[in-house]
PDB file of C-alpha atoms and ligand atoms in Angstrom:
ATOM      1  CA  MET A   1    -158.440  79.161-116.157  1.00  0.00           C
ATOM      2  CA  SER A   2    -160.524  76.227-116.163  1.00  0.00           C
ATOM      3  CA  GLU A   3    -163.403  75.932-118.377  1.00  0.00           C
ATOM      4  CA  ILE A   4    -167.153  76.175-117.298  1.00  0.00           C
ATOM      5  CA  GLN A   5    -170.049  75.248-119.106  1.00  0.00           C
ATOM      6  CA  TYR A   6    -173.420  76.932-118.959  1.00  0.00           C
ATOM      7  CA  GLN A   7    -176.807  74.793-119.393  1.00  0.00           C
ATOM      8  CA  SER A   8    -180.392  76.216-119.183  1.00  0.00           C
ATOM      9  CA  ALA A   9    -182.724  73.734-118.350  1.00  0.00           C
ATOM     10  CA  LYS A  10    -186.142  73.836-119.542  1.00  0.00           C
ATOM     11  CA  THR A  11    -187.845  71.373-117.012  1.00  0.00           C
ATOM     12  CA  VAL A  12    -186.616  70.114-113.702  1.00  0.00           C
ATOM     13  CA  LYS A  13    -186.164  66.231-115.483  1.00  0.00           C
ATOM     14  CA  GLU A  14    -183.517  68.396-117.666  1.00  0.00           C
ATOM     15  CA  ALA A  15    -181.760  70.587-114.692  1.00  0.00           C
ATOM     16  CA  VAL A  16    -181.341  66.948-112.757  1.00  0.00           C
ATOM     17  CA  LYS A  17    -179.946  65.141-115.839  1.00  0.00           C
ATOM     18  CA  TYR A  18    -177.164  67.907-116.235  1.00  0.00           C
ATOM     19  CA  MET A  19    -176.319  68.170-112.543  1.00  0.00           C
ATOM     20  CA  GLN A  20    -176.241  64.348-112.367  1.00  0.00           C
ATOM     21  CA  ALA A  21    -173.810  64.211-115.761  1.00  0.00           C
ATOM     22  CA  ALA A  22    -171.663  66.939-113.859  1.00  0.00           C
ATOM     23  CA  LYS A  23    -170.589  64.152-111.419  1.00  0.00           C
ATOM     24  CA  GLY A  24    -170.250  66.709-108.278  1.00  0.00           C
ATOM     25  CA  LYS A  25    -169.049  69.701-110.169  1.00  0.00           C
ATOM     26  CA  GLY A  26    -172.494  71.001-110.922  1.00  0.00           C
ATOM     27  CA  TYR A  27    -174.166  74.224-109.511  1.00  0.00           C
ATOM     28  CA  ILE A  28    -177.739  75.490-109.657  1.00  0.00           C
ATOM     29  CA  LEU A  29    -177.924  78.915-110.636  1.00  0.00           C
ATOM     30  CA  ALA A  30    -180.785  80.484-109.123  1.00  0.00           C
ATOM     31  CA  GLY A  31    -180.344  84.476-108.536  1.00  0.00           C
ATOM     32  CA  GLY A  32    -176.894  84.010-108.644  1.00  0.00           C
ATOM     33  CA  THR A  33    -176.199  86.627-105.658  1.00  0.00           C
ATOM     34  CA  ASP A  34    -174.151  83.944-103.725  1.00  0.00           C
ATOM     35  CA  LEU A  35    -172.768  81.757-106.442  1.00  0.00           C
ATOM     36  CA  LEU A  36    -171.698  84.375-108.539  1.00  0.00           C
ATOM     37  CA  VAL A  37    -169.698  86.247-105.493  1.00  0.00           C
ATOM     38  CA  GLN A  38    -168.408  82.909-104.308  1.00  0.00           C
ATOM     39  CA  MET A  39    -167.130  81.989-107.872  1.00  0.00           C
ATOM     40  CA  THR A  40    -165.305  85.212-107.964  1.00  0.00           C
ATOM     41  CA  SER A  41    -163.724  84.571-104.688  1.00  0.00           C
ATOM     42  CA  GLY A  42    -162.575  81.179-105.784  1.00  0.00           C
ATOM     43  CA  ALA A  43    -164.473  79.657-103.154  1.00  0.00           C
ATOM     44  CA  ARG A  44    -166.660  77.834-105.578  1.00  0.00           C
ATOM     45  CA  THR A  45    -165.253  76.222-109.048  1.00  0.00           C
ATOM     46  CA  PRO A  46    -167.950  74.974-110.862  1.00  0.00           C
ATOM     47  CA  GLY A  47    -167.473  72.554-114.107  1.00  0.00           C
ATOM     48  CA  VAL A  48    -171.281  73.176-115.274  1.00  0.00           C
ATOM     49  CA  ILE A  49    -173.395  75.886-114.038  1.00  0.00           C
ATOM     50  CA  VAL A  50    -177.223  74.711-114.379  1.00  0.00           C
ATOM     51  CA  ASP A  51    -179.434  77.782-114.657  1.00  0.00           C
ATOM     52  CA  VAL A  52    -183.250  76.954-113.668  1.00  0.00           C
ATOM     53  CA  LYS A  53    -184.885  80.210-114.069  1.00  0.00           C
ATOM     54  CA  LYS A  54    -186.398  79.262-117.554  1.00  0.00           C
ATOM     55  CA  ILE A  55    -188.481  76.330-115.700  1.00  0.00           C
ATOM     56  CA  PRO A  56    -191.999  77.560-114.806  1.00  0.00           C
ATOM     57  CA  GLU A  57    -192.663  75.495-111.895  1.00  0.00           C
ATOM     58  CA  MET A  58    -189.286  76.807-110.369  1.00  0.00           C
ATOM     59  CA  VAL A  59    -190.258  80.444-110.738  1.00  0.00           C
ATOM     60  CA  SER A  60    -193.934  80.733-109.740  1.00  0.00           C
ATOM     61  CA  VAL A  61    -195.929  80.889-106.747  1.00  0.00           C
ATOM     62  CA  VAL A  62    -199.089  78.541-106.670  1.00  0.00           C
ATOM     63  CA  GLU A  63    -201.848  78.580-104.324  1.00  0.00           C
ATOM     64  CA  LYS A  64    -203.862  75.109-103.462  1.00  0.00           C
ATOM     65  CA  ASN A  65    -206.527  74.614-100.605  1.00  0.00           C
ATOM     66  CA  GLY A  66    -204.965  77.477 -98.940  1.00  0.00           C
ATOM     67  CA  SER A  67    -201.182  76.130 -98.976  1.00  0.00           C
ATOM     68  CA  PHE A  68    -198.508  78.102-101.251  1.00  0.00           C
ATOM     69  CA  THR A  69    -195.981  76.380-103.188  1.00  0.00           C
ATOM     70  CA  ILE A  70    -193.114  78.557-104.188  1.00  0.00           C
ATOM     71  CA  GLY A  71    -190.719  77.700-106.851  1.00  0.00           C
ATOM     72  CA  ALA A  72    -187.127  77.519-105.509  1.00  0.00           C
ATOM     73  CA  ALA A  73    -185.956  80.129-107.803  1.00  0.00           C
ATOM     74  CA  THR A  74    -188.527  82.936-107.567  1.00  0.00           C
ATOM     75  CA  PRO A  75    -186.821  85.942-106.888  1.00  0.00           C
ATOM     76  CA  ALA A  76    -187.763  87.555-103.223  1.00  0.00           C
ATOM     77  CA  ALA A  77    -189.156  90.722-104.701  1.00  0.00           C
ATOM     78  CA  VAL A  78    -191.860  88.490-106.768  1.00  0.00           C
ATOM     79  CA  LEU A  79    -192.684  87.151-103.502  1.00  0.00           C
ATOM     80  CA  GLY A  80    -192.864  90.366-101.876  1.00  0.00           C
ATOM     81  CA  GLU A  81    -195.578  91.630-104.740  1.00  0.00           C
ATOM     82  CA  ASN A  82    -197.777  88.446-103.867  1.00  0.00           C
ATOM     83  CA  LYS A  83    -200.478  89.853-102.216  1.00  0.00           C
ATOM     84  CA  LYS A  84    -202.177  86.624-101.043  1.00  0.00           C
ATOM     85  CA  LEU A  85    -198.776  85.170 -99.898  1.00  0.00           C
ATOM     86  CA  ARG A  86    -198.046  88.105 -97.924  1.00  0.00           C
ATOM     87  CA  LYS A  87    -201.259  88.179 -96.117  1.00  0.00           C
ATOM     88  CA  ALA A  88    -200.948  84.329 -95.564  1.00  0.00           C
ATOM     89  CA  TRP A  89    -197.172  84.225 -94.206  1.00  0.00           C
ATOM     90  CA  PRO A  90    -195.964  87.905 -93.399  1.00  0.00           C
ATOM     91  CA  GLY A  91    -193.138  86.537 -91.425  1.00  0.00           C
ATOM     92  CA  VAL A  92    -191.877  84.560 -94.255  1.00  0.00           C
ATOM     93  CA  ILE A  93    -192.208  87.479 -96.770  1.00  0.00           C
ATOM     94  CA  GLU A  94    -190.526  89.960 -94.195  1.00  0.00           C
ATOM     95  CA  ALA A  95    -187.495  87.502 -93.930  1.00  0.00           C
ATOM     96  CA  CYS A  96    -187.387  87.362 -98.073  1.00  0.00           C
ATOM     97  CA  ASN A  97    -187.524  90.980 -98.183  1.00  0.00           C
ATOM     98  CA  LEU A  98    -184.687  91.695 -95.778  1.00  0.00           C
ATOM     99  CA  ILE A  99    -182.182  89.660 -98.114  1.00  0.00           C
ATOM    100  CA  GLY A 100    -179.901  92.374 -99.356  1.00  0.00           C
ATOM    101  CA  SER A 101    -181.063  95.456-101.135  1.00  0.00           C
ATOM    102  CA  THR A 102    -183.794  95.982-103.641  1.00  0.00           C
ATOM    103  CA  GLN A 103    -181.436  94.977-106.552  1.00  0.00           C
ATOM    104  CA  VAL A 104    -180.451  92.001-104.731  1.00  0.00           C
ATOM    105  CA  GLN A 105    -184.276  90.652-104.270  1.00  0.00           C
ATOM    106  CA  GLY A 106    -184.788  91.258-107.920  1.00  0.00           C
ATOM    107  CA  ARG A 107    -182.446  88.280-108.129  1.00  0.00           C
ATOM    108  CA  ALA A 108    -182.277  86.301-104.863  1.00  0.00           C
ATOM    109  CA  SER A 109    -184.488  83.432-104.265  1.00  0.00           C
ATOM    110  CA  ALA A 110    -185.405  81.545-100.952  1.00  0.00           C
ATOM    111  CA  GLY A 111    -184.347  78.361-102.618  1.00  0.00           C
ATOM    112  CA  GLY A 112    -180.768  79.689-103.037  1.00  0.00           C
ATOM    113  CA  ASN A 113    -180.762  81.311 -99.390  1.00  0.00           C
ATOM    114  CA  LEU A 114    -181.825  77.604 -98.291  1.00  0.00           C
ATOM    115  CA  CYS A 115    -179.469  75.849-100.251  1.00  0.00           C
ATOM    116  CA  ASN A 116    -176.392  78.290 -99.466  1.00  0.00           C
ATOM    117  CA  ALA A 117    -176.861  77.008 -96.031  1.00  0.00           C
ATOM    118  CA  SER A 118    -175.432  80.170 -94.140  1.00  0.00           C
ATOM    119  CA  PRO A 119    -176.269  80.287 -90.557  1.00  0.00           C
ATOM    120  CA  ALA A 120    -177.394  83.750 -91.189  1.00  0.00           C
ATOM    121  CA  ALA A 121    -179.710  83.177 -93.993  1.00  0.00           C
ATOM    122  CA  ASP A 122    -182.731  85.341 -93.258  1.00  0.00           C
ATOM    123  CA  SER A 123    -185.286  83.296 -95.026  1.00  0.00           C
ATOM    124  CA  VAL A 124    -184.329  79.799 -93.434  1.00  0.00           C
ATOM    125  CA  PRO A 125    -185.606  80.534 -89.695  1.00  0.00           C
ATOM    126  CA  ALA A 126    -188.980  82.193 -91.093  1.00  0.00           C
ATOM    127  CA  LEU A 127    -189.525  78.666 -93.284  1.00  0.00           C
ATOM    128  CA  VAL A 128    -188.754  76.682 -90.133  1.00  0.00           C
ATOM    129  CA  ALA A 129    -191.272  78.602 -88.211  1.00  0.00           C
ATOM    130  CA  ALA A 130    -193.908  78.079 -90.851  1.00  0.00           C
ATOM    131  CA  GLY A 131    -193.487  74.197 -91.210  1.00  0.00           C
ATOM    132  CA  CYS A 132    -191.959  74.495 -94.577  1.00  0.00           C
ATOM    133  CA  ILE A 133    -191.667  71.171 -96.629  1.00  0.00           C
ATOM    134  CA  VAL A 134    -188.800  71.354 -99.439  1.00  0.00           C
ATOM    135  CA  ASN A 135    -189.454  69.688-102.458  1.00  0.00           C
ATOM    136  CA  VAL A 136    -186.697  67.917-103.853  1.00  0.00           C
ATOM    137  CA  ALA A 137    -186.208  66.160-107.145  1.00  0.00           C
ATOM    138  CA  GLY A 138    -183.027  63.782-108.256  1.00  0.00           C
ATOM    139  CA  PRO A 139    -181.939  60.863-110.295  1.00  0.00           C
ATOM    140  CA  THR A 140    -183.835  58.476-108.180  1.00  0.00           C
ATOM    141  CA  GLY A 141    -187.196  60.641-108.104  1.00  0.00           C
ATOM    142  CA  LYS A 142    -188.883  63.165-105.917  1.00  0.00           C
ATOM    143  CA  ARG A 143    -188.916  63.458-101.939  1.00  0.00           C
ATOM    144  CA  LYS A 144    -190.072  65.903 -99.340  1.00  0.00           C
ATOM    145  CA  VAL A 145    -187.656  67.192 -96.488  1.00  0.00           C
ATOM    146  CA  PRO A 146    -189.001  69.018 -93.459  1.00  0.00           C
ATOM    147  CA  VAL A 147    -186.946  72.491 -93.826  1.00  0.00           C
ATOM    148  CA  GLU A 148    -185.412  71.894 -90.200  1.00  0.00           C
ATOM    149  CA  GLU A 149    -183.561  68.851 -91.569  1.00  0.00           C
ATOM    150  CA  PHE A 150    -182.435  70.312 -94.783  1.00  0.00           C
ATOM    151  CA  CYS A 151    -179.315  72.329 -93.884  1.00  0.00           C
ATOM    152  CA  THR A 152    -176.815  69.836 -91.985  1.00  0.00           C
ATOM    153  CA  GLY A 153    -174.021  72.713 -91.149  1.00  0.00           C
ATOM    154  CA  PRO A 154    -172.741  75.678 -92.623  1.00  0.00           C
ATOM    155  CA  GLY A 155    -172.645  75.668 -96.372  1.00  0.00           C
ATOM    156  CA  ARG A 156    -173.970  71.817 -96.132  1.00  0.00           C
ATOM    157  CA  THR A 157    -177.131  70.482 -96.846  1.00  0.00           C
ATOM    158  CA  SER A 158    -178.883  66.975 -97.251  1.00  0.00           C
ATOM    159  CA  LEU A 159    -179.213  67.185-100.975  1.00  0.00           C
ATOM    160  CA  LYS A 160    -177.684  63.924-102.343  1.00  0.00           C
ATOM    161  CA  PRO A 161    -175.427  63.712-105.832  1.00  0.00           C
ATOM    162  CA  GLY A 162    -177.580  65.207-108.639  1.00  0.00           C
ATOM    163  CA  GLU A 163    -180.395  66.308-106.390  1.00  0.00           C
ATOM    164  CA  ILE A 164    -181.997  70.222-106.603  1.00  0.00           C
ATOM    165  CA  VAL A 165    -184.648  71.975-104.697  1.00  0.00           C
ATOM    166  CA  VAL A 166    -187.520  72.194-106.941  1.00  0.00           C
ATOM    167  CA  SER A 167    -190.019  74.393-104.536  1.00  0.00           C
ATOM    168  CA  LEU A 168    -191.015  74.907-100.981  1.00  0.00           C
ATOM    169  CA  THR A 169    -194.563  74.528 -99.526  1.00  0.00           C
ATOM    170  CA  LEU A 170    -195.850  76.388 -96.687  1.00  0.00           C
ATOM    171  CA  PRO A 171    -198.763  74.603 -95.393  1.00  0.00           C
ATOM    172  CA  LYS A 172    -202.554  75.873 -95.010  1.00  0.00           C
ATOM    173  CA  ARG A 173    -202.601  78.445 -91.926  1.00  0.00           C
ATOM    174  CA  PRO A 174    -204.985  77.488 -89.336  1.00  0.00           C
ATOM    175  CA  LYS A 175    -207.416  80.485 -88.365  1.00  0.00           C
ATOM    176  CA  ASN A 176    -206.238  83.134 -85.999  1.00  0.00           C
ATOM    177  CA  SER A 177    -202.356  82.302 -86.719  1.00  0.00           C
ATOM    178  CA  SER A 178    -199.464  84.607 -88.043  1.00  0.00           C
ATOM    179  CA  ASP A 179    -195.829  84.576 -87.919  1.00  0.00           C
ATOM    180  CA  ALA A 180    -193.119  87.386 -87.803  1.00  0.00           C
ATOM    181  CA  TYR A 181    -189.485  87.468 -88.429  1.00  0.00           C
ATOM    182  CA  LEU A 182    -186.774  90.020 -86.909  1.00  0.00           C
ATOM    183  CA  ARG A 183    -183.176  90.094 -87.260  1.00  0.00           C
ATOM    184  CA  LEU A 184    -180.531  92.333 -85.457  1.00  0.00           C
ATOM    185  CA  ILE A 185    -177.654  93.692 -87.840  1.00  0.00           C
ATOM    186  CA  PRO A 186    -175.255  96.392 -86.896  1.00  0.00           C
ATOM    187  CA  ARG A 187    -176.187  98.436 -89.768  1.00  0.00           C
ATOM    188  CA  THR A 188    -179.645  99.646 -90.894  1.00  0.00           C
ATOM    189  CA  GLU A 189    -179.374  97.445 -94.047  1.00  0.00           C
ATOM    190  CA  MET A 190    -177.090  95.432 -96.601  1.00  0.00           C
ATOM    191  CA  ASP A 191    -175.881  93.199 -93.665  1.00  0.00           C
ATOM    192  CA  ILE A 192    -175.875  89.809 -92.348  1.00  0.00           C
ATOM    193  CA  ALA A 193    -177.822  88.385 -89.431  1.00  0.00           C
ATOM    194  CA  VAL A 194    -176.080  88.773 -85.746  1.00  0.00           C
ATOM    195  CA  VAL A 195    -179.332  87.019 -84.652  1.00  0.00           C
ATOM    196  CA  GLY A 196    -182.235  86.363 -86.632  1.00  0.00           C
ATOM    197  CA  VAL A 197    -185.448  84.836 -84.966  1.00  0.00           C
ATOM    198  CA  GLY A 198    -188.733  83.639 -86.585  1.00  0.00           C
ATOM    199  CA  VAL A 199    -190.073  82.323 -83.513  1.00  0.00           C
ATOM    200  CA  SER A 200    -187.502  79.528 -84.318  1.00  0.00           C
ATOM    201  CA  LEU A 201    -183.837  80.850 -84.330  1.00  0.00           C
ATOM    202  CA  GLY A 202    -180.851  81.495 -87.124  1.00  0.00           C
ATOM    203  CA  ALA A 203    -177.717  82.849 -87.039  1.00  0.00           C
ATOM    204  CA  VAL A 204    -177.125  81.705 -83.458  1.00  0.00           C
ATOM    205  CA  ALA A 205    -176.182  78.054 -83.957  1.00  0.00           C
ATOM    206  CA  PRO A 206    -174.344  76.425 -87.187  1.00  0.00           C
ATOM    207  CA  THR A 207    -177.786  75.556 -88.256  1.00  0.00           C
ATOM    208  CA  VAL A 208    -181.312  76.974 -87.798  1.00  0.00           C
ATOM    209  CA  LEU A 209    -182.882  75.589 -84.534  1.00  0.00           C
ATOM    210  CA  LEU A 210    -186.242  74.468 -83.929  1.00  0.00           C
ATOM    211  CA  VAL A 211    -186.718  74.966 -80.067  1.00  0.00           C
ATOM    212  CA  PRO A 212    -189.434  72.452 -78.881  1.00  0.00           C
ATOM    213  CA  ALA A 213    -189.285  74.208 -75.358  1.00  0.00           C
ATOM    214  CA  ALA A 214    -189.925  77.589 -76.520  1.00  0.00           C
ATOM    215  CA  ALA A 215    -193.053  76.338 -77.938  1.00  0.00           C
ATOM    216  CA  LYS A 216    -193.924  74.596 -74.861  1.00  0.00           C
ATOM    217  CA  ALA A 217    -193.555  78.152 -72.820  1.00  0.00           C
ATOM    218  CA  ILE A 218    -196.054  79.793 -75.027  1.00  0.00           C
ATOM    219  CA  ILE A 219    -198.647  77.189 -76.057  1.00  0.00           C
ATOM    220  CA  GLY A 220    -202.121  77.764 -73.864  1.00  0.00           C
ATOM    221  CA  THR A 221    -200.669  81.036 -72.382  1.00  0.00           C
ATOM    222  CA  LYS A 222    -201.885  84.675 -73.441  1.00  0.00           C
ATOM    223  CA  LEU A 223    -198.409  85.569 -74.222  1.00  0.00           C
ATOM    224  CA  ASP A 224    -198.055  87.425 -70.621  1.00  0.00           C
ATOM    225  CA  LYS A 225    -194.800  88.465 -69.151  1.00  0.00           C
ATOM    226  CA  ALA A 226    -193.971  85.264 -67.555  1.00  0.00           C
ATOM    227  CA  ALA A 227    -194.644  83.330 -70.629  1.00  0.00           C
ATOM    228  CA  LEU A 228    -192.641  85.689 -72.618  1.00  0.00           C
ATOM    229  CA  ASP A 229    -189.786  85.520 -70.118  1.00  0.00           C
ATOM    230  CA  ASN A 230    -189.805  81.818 -70.314  1.00  0.00           C
ATOM    231  CA  LEU A 231    -189.887  81.778 -74.043  1.00  0.00           C
ATOM    232  CA  ALA A 232    -186.895  84.216 -73.995  1.00  0.00           C
ATOM    233  CA  ALA A 233    -184.980  81.785 -71.606  1.00  0.00           C
ATOM    234  CA  ALA A 234    -185.695  78.622 -73.787  1.00  0.00           C
ATOM    235  CA  CYS A 235    -184.618  80.426 -76.933  1.00  0.00           C
ATOM    236  CA  SER A 236    -181.364  81.704 -75.304  1.00  0.00           C
ATOM    237  CA  ALA A 237    -180.678  77.956 -73.847  1.00  0.00           C
ATOM    238  CA  ALA A 238    -180.827  76.494 -77.111  1.00  0.00           C
ATOM    239  CA  CYS A 239    -178.162  78.952 -78.745  1.00  0.00           C
ATOM    240  CA  LYS A 240    -174.630  77.722 -79.678  1.00  0.00           C
ATOM    241  CA  PRO A 241    -173.525  80.843 -81.280  1.00  0.00           C
ATOM    242  CA  ILE A 242    -170.314  81.834 -82.562  1.00  0.00           C
ATOM    243  CA  ASP A 243    -168.085  84.805 -81.038  1.00  0.00           C
ATOM    244  CA  ASP A 244    -166.843  87.337 -83.902  1.00  0.00           C
ATOM    245  CA  LYS A 245    -166.498  91.067 -84.785  1.00  0.00           C
ATOM    246  CA  ARG A 246    -170.401  91.084 -85.307  1.00  0.00           C
ATOM    247  CA  GLY A 247    -171.186  90.045 -81.913  1.00  0.00           C
ATOM    248  CA  THR A 248    -169.906  88.037 -78.942  1.00  0.00           C
ATOM    249  CA  LYS A 249    -171.328  84.589 -77.551  1.00  0.00           C
ATOM    250  CA  ASP A 250    -173.015  86.178 -74.467  1.00  0.00           C
ATOM    251  CA  TYR A 251    -174.686  89.188 -76.672  1.00  0.00           C
ATOM    252  CA  ARG A 252    -175.913  86.615 -79.200  1.00  0.00           C
ATOM    253  CA  ILE A 253    -177.521  84.369 -76.705  1.00  0.00           C
ATOM    254  CA  LYS A 254    -179.211  87.504 -74.868  1.00  0.00           C
ATOM    255  CA  VAL A 255    -180.324  89.028 -78.195  1.00  0.00           C
ATOM    256  CA  ALA A 256    -181.865  85.736 -79.407  1.00  0.00           C
ATOM    257  CA  GLY A 257    -184.086  85.749 -76.286  1.00  0.00           C
ATOM    258  CA  VAL A 258    -185.199  89.530 -76.734  1.00  0.00           C
ATOM    259  CA  LEU A 259    -185.957  88.811 -80.427  1.00  0.00           C
ATOM    260  CA  ALA A 260    -188.027  85.964 -79.789  1.00  0.00           C
ATOM    261  CA  LYS A 261    -190.059  87.658 -77.268  1.00  0.00           C
ATOM    262  CA  ARG A 262    -190.806  90.714 -79.832  1.00  0.00           C
ATOM    263  CA  ALA A 263    -191.277  88.137 -82.605  1.00  0.00           C
ATOM    264  CA  ALA A 264    -193.927  86.555 -80.534  1.00  0.00           C
ATOM    265  CA  LYS A 265    -195.704  89.511 -79.982  1.00  0.00           C
ATOM    266  CA  ILE A 266    -195.781  90.791 -83.409  1.00  0.00           C
ATOM    267  CA  ALA A 267    -197.125  87.285 -84.560  1.00  0.00           C
ATOM    268  CA  GLN A 268    -199.869  87.243 -81.972  1.00  0.00           C
ATOM    269  CA  GLN A 269    -201.004  90.995 -83.131  1.00  0.00           C
ATOM    270  CA  ARG A 270    -201.052  89.624 -86.537  1.00  0.00           C
ATOM    271  CA  ALA A 271    -203.101  86.826 -85.847  1.00  0.00           C
ATOM    272  CA  GLY A 272    -205.607  89.081 -84.225  1.00  0.00           C
ATOM    273  CA  GLY A 273    -204.668  88.788 -80.650  1.00  0.00           C
ATOM    274  CA  LYS A 274    -204.453  91.755 -78.283  1.00  0.00           C
TER     275      LYS A 274
HETATM  276  C1  LIG B   1    -174.989  92.510-101.558  1.00  0.00           C
HETATM  277  C2  LIG B   1    -175.658  91.134-100.918  1.00  0.00           C
HETATM  278  C3  LIG B   1    -176.167  91.073 -99.825  1.00  0.00           C
HETATM  279  C4  LIG B   1    -176.874  90.088 -99.363  1.00  0.00           C
HETATM  280  N1  LIG B   1    -177.704  90.335 -97.954  1.00  0.00           N
HETATM  281  C5  LIG B   1    -178.070  89.187 -97.633  1.00  0.00           C
HETATM  282  C6  LIG B   1    -178.900  89.399 -96.578  1.00  0.00           C
HETATM  283  O1  LIG B   1    -179.440  90.389 -95.700  1.00  0.00           O
HETATM  284  N2  LIG B   1    -179.701  88.268 -95.934  1.00  0.00           N
HETATM  285  C7  LIG B   1    -179.050  87.012 -96.371  1.00  0.00           C
HETATM  286  O2  LIG B   1    -179.855  85.980 -95.748  1.00  0.00           O
HETATM  287  N3  LIG B   1    -178.562  86.909 -97.486  1.00  0.00           N
HETATM  288  C8  LIG B   1    -177.960  87.830 -98.007  1.00  0.00           C
HETATM  289  N4  LIG B   1    -177.110  87.917 -99.177  1.00  0.00           N
HETATM  290  C9  LIG B   1    -176.917  86.467 -99.955  1.00  0.00           C
HETATM  291  C10 LIG B   1    -177.945  86.044-101.065  1.00  0.00           C
HETATM  292  O3  LIG B   1    -178.446  87.206-101.817  1.00  0.00           O
HETATM  293  C11 LIG B   1    -178.887  85.101-100.454  1.00  0.00           C
HETATM  294  O4  LIG B   1    -178.282  83.897 -99.896  1.00  0.00           O
HETATM  295  C12 LIG B   1    -179.960  84.575-101.718  1.00  0.00           C
HETATM  296  O5  LIG B   1    -181.028  84.433-100.985  1.00  0.00           O
HETATM  297  C13 LIG B   1    -179.388  83.682-102.378  1.00  0.00           C
HETATM  298  O6  LIG B   1    -180.237  83.234-103.378  1.00  0.00           O
HETATM  299  P1  LIG B   1    -179.868  83.197-105.081  1.00  0.00           P
HETATM  300  O7  LIG B   1    -181.075  82.750-106.013  1.00  0.00           O
HETATM  301  O8  LIG B   1    -179.140  84.264-105.593  1.00  0.00           O
HETATM  302  O9  LIG B   1    -178.778  81.864-104.985  1.00  0.00           O
HETATM  303  P2  LIG B   1    -177.742  81.444-105.904  1.00  0.00           P
HETATM  304  O10 LIG B   1    -176.454  82.280-105.809  1.00  0.00           O
HETATM  305  O11 LIG B   1    -178.258  81.007-107.273  1.00  0.00           O
HETATM  306  O12 LIG B   1    -177.459  80.190-105.447  1.00  0.00           O
HETATM  307  C14 LIG B   1    -176.795  79.839-103.888  1.00  0.00           C
HETATM  308  C15 LIG B   1    -176.428  78.433-103.543  1.00  0.00           C
HETATM  309  O13 LIG B   1    -177.327  77.509-103.741  1.00  0.00           O
HETATM  310  C16 LIG B   1    -177.178  76.630-104.707  1.00  0.00           C
HETATM  311  N5  LIG B   1    -179.065  76.578-105.367  1.00  0.00           N
HETATM  312  C17 LIG B   1    -179.596  77.481-105.609  1.00  0.00           C
HETATM  313  N6  LIG B   1    -180.745  77.239-105.955  1.00  0.00           N
HETATM  314  C18 LIG B   1    -180.924  75.812-105.984  1.00  0.00           C
HETATM  315  C19 LIG B   1    -181.705  74.738-105.918  1.00  0.00           C
HETATM  316  N7  LIG B   1    -183.251  75.107-106.269  1.00  0.00           N
HETATM  317  N8  LIG B   1    -181.161  73.589-105.917  1.00  0.00           N
HETATM  318  C20 LIG B   1    -180.130  73.094-105.779  1.00  0.00           C
HETATM  319  N9  LIG B   1    -179.152  74.152-105.039  1.00  0.00           N
HETATM  320  C21 LIG B   1    -179.396  75.377-105.296  1.00  0.00           C
HETATM  321  C22 LIG B   1    -176.439  77.327-105.788  1.00  0.00           C
HETATM  322  O14 LIG B   1    -175.784  76.183-106.512  1.00  0.00           O
HETATM  323  C23 LIG B   1    -175.221  77.768-104.834  1.00  0.00           C
HETATM  324  O15 LIG B   1    -174.567  76.881-104.696  1.00  0.00           O
HETATM  325  C24 LIG B   1    -176.346  88.897 -99.776  1.00  0.00           C
HETATM  326  C25 LIG B   1    -175.795  88.859-101.123  1.00  0.00           C
HETATM  327  C26 LIG B   1    -175.274  89.932-101.609  1.00  0.00           C
HETATM  328  C27 LIG B   1    -174.427  89.883-102.909  1.00  0.00           C
END
């Protein structure tokens, strides 16, 4: 069995230094709900594990001028307990609070969900719909990445060697607006999404899709039947899902349209519309 080093970083700079020194064999440990499972199955064999949970800015929620910056390793349960965040971004929070079970949410972070880059990740469609910005730090400094450009394929991200995700910024919400996330799973809980919709789509393509035609279908409308049908058609047309035991391609394409309609109606009600 190969040796694994454990490093607990106290600052972002220290975490980046450990990751750089690991020369591609370093893995950030946030909640570990993906990483430890992958290590047990042999899918990941880290040389160094860099624990970031003792870095204050990576486990906190900061509100500034109406925008929220969420530390990448903050557990989903902590996000759900933040009343202001829940009020501003109910769709993002309901997505984070669908991850696994109460026990899993005590550990699992939105940053880990994003960096694991599963097409079925629940928080990612909601973050894309929210216009989230990913704050990245690395050996050459800091950079900001629009969340829809972060995942480049199943299990792949645009992080460069030595880079880590420090936090996620949700912009100030315009008045009379809201969001919603819905997913379809074969069981009532503890399952991964067959389809997830946060007015953008997840689990229906190798990466989350931002669908401009879907936005075009409903902007300026009262979300009447015709507008919702156009929204559903745009979402279904954009899907490139897989066929597997959880759902056929045709089924996922159909459900993506249905969930998009429902999510849009929920977001409208939350925003104060009729
Ligand atoms: C029983 C169970 C049920 C689950 N149910 C769901 C579900 O319903 N929906 C769902 O979406 N997921 C589910 N998951 C998967 C998992 O819980 C989530 O993806 C979770 O959000 C991962 O977060 P984490 O903090 O535990 O990440 P970790 O396991 O710590 O990390 C995940 C990956 O991202 C990397 N990483 C983490 N943080 C950073 C960072 N800041 N910078 C760079 N790289 C980083 C790690 O190195 C690792 O490769 C489930 C897992 C289990 C075990």
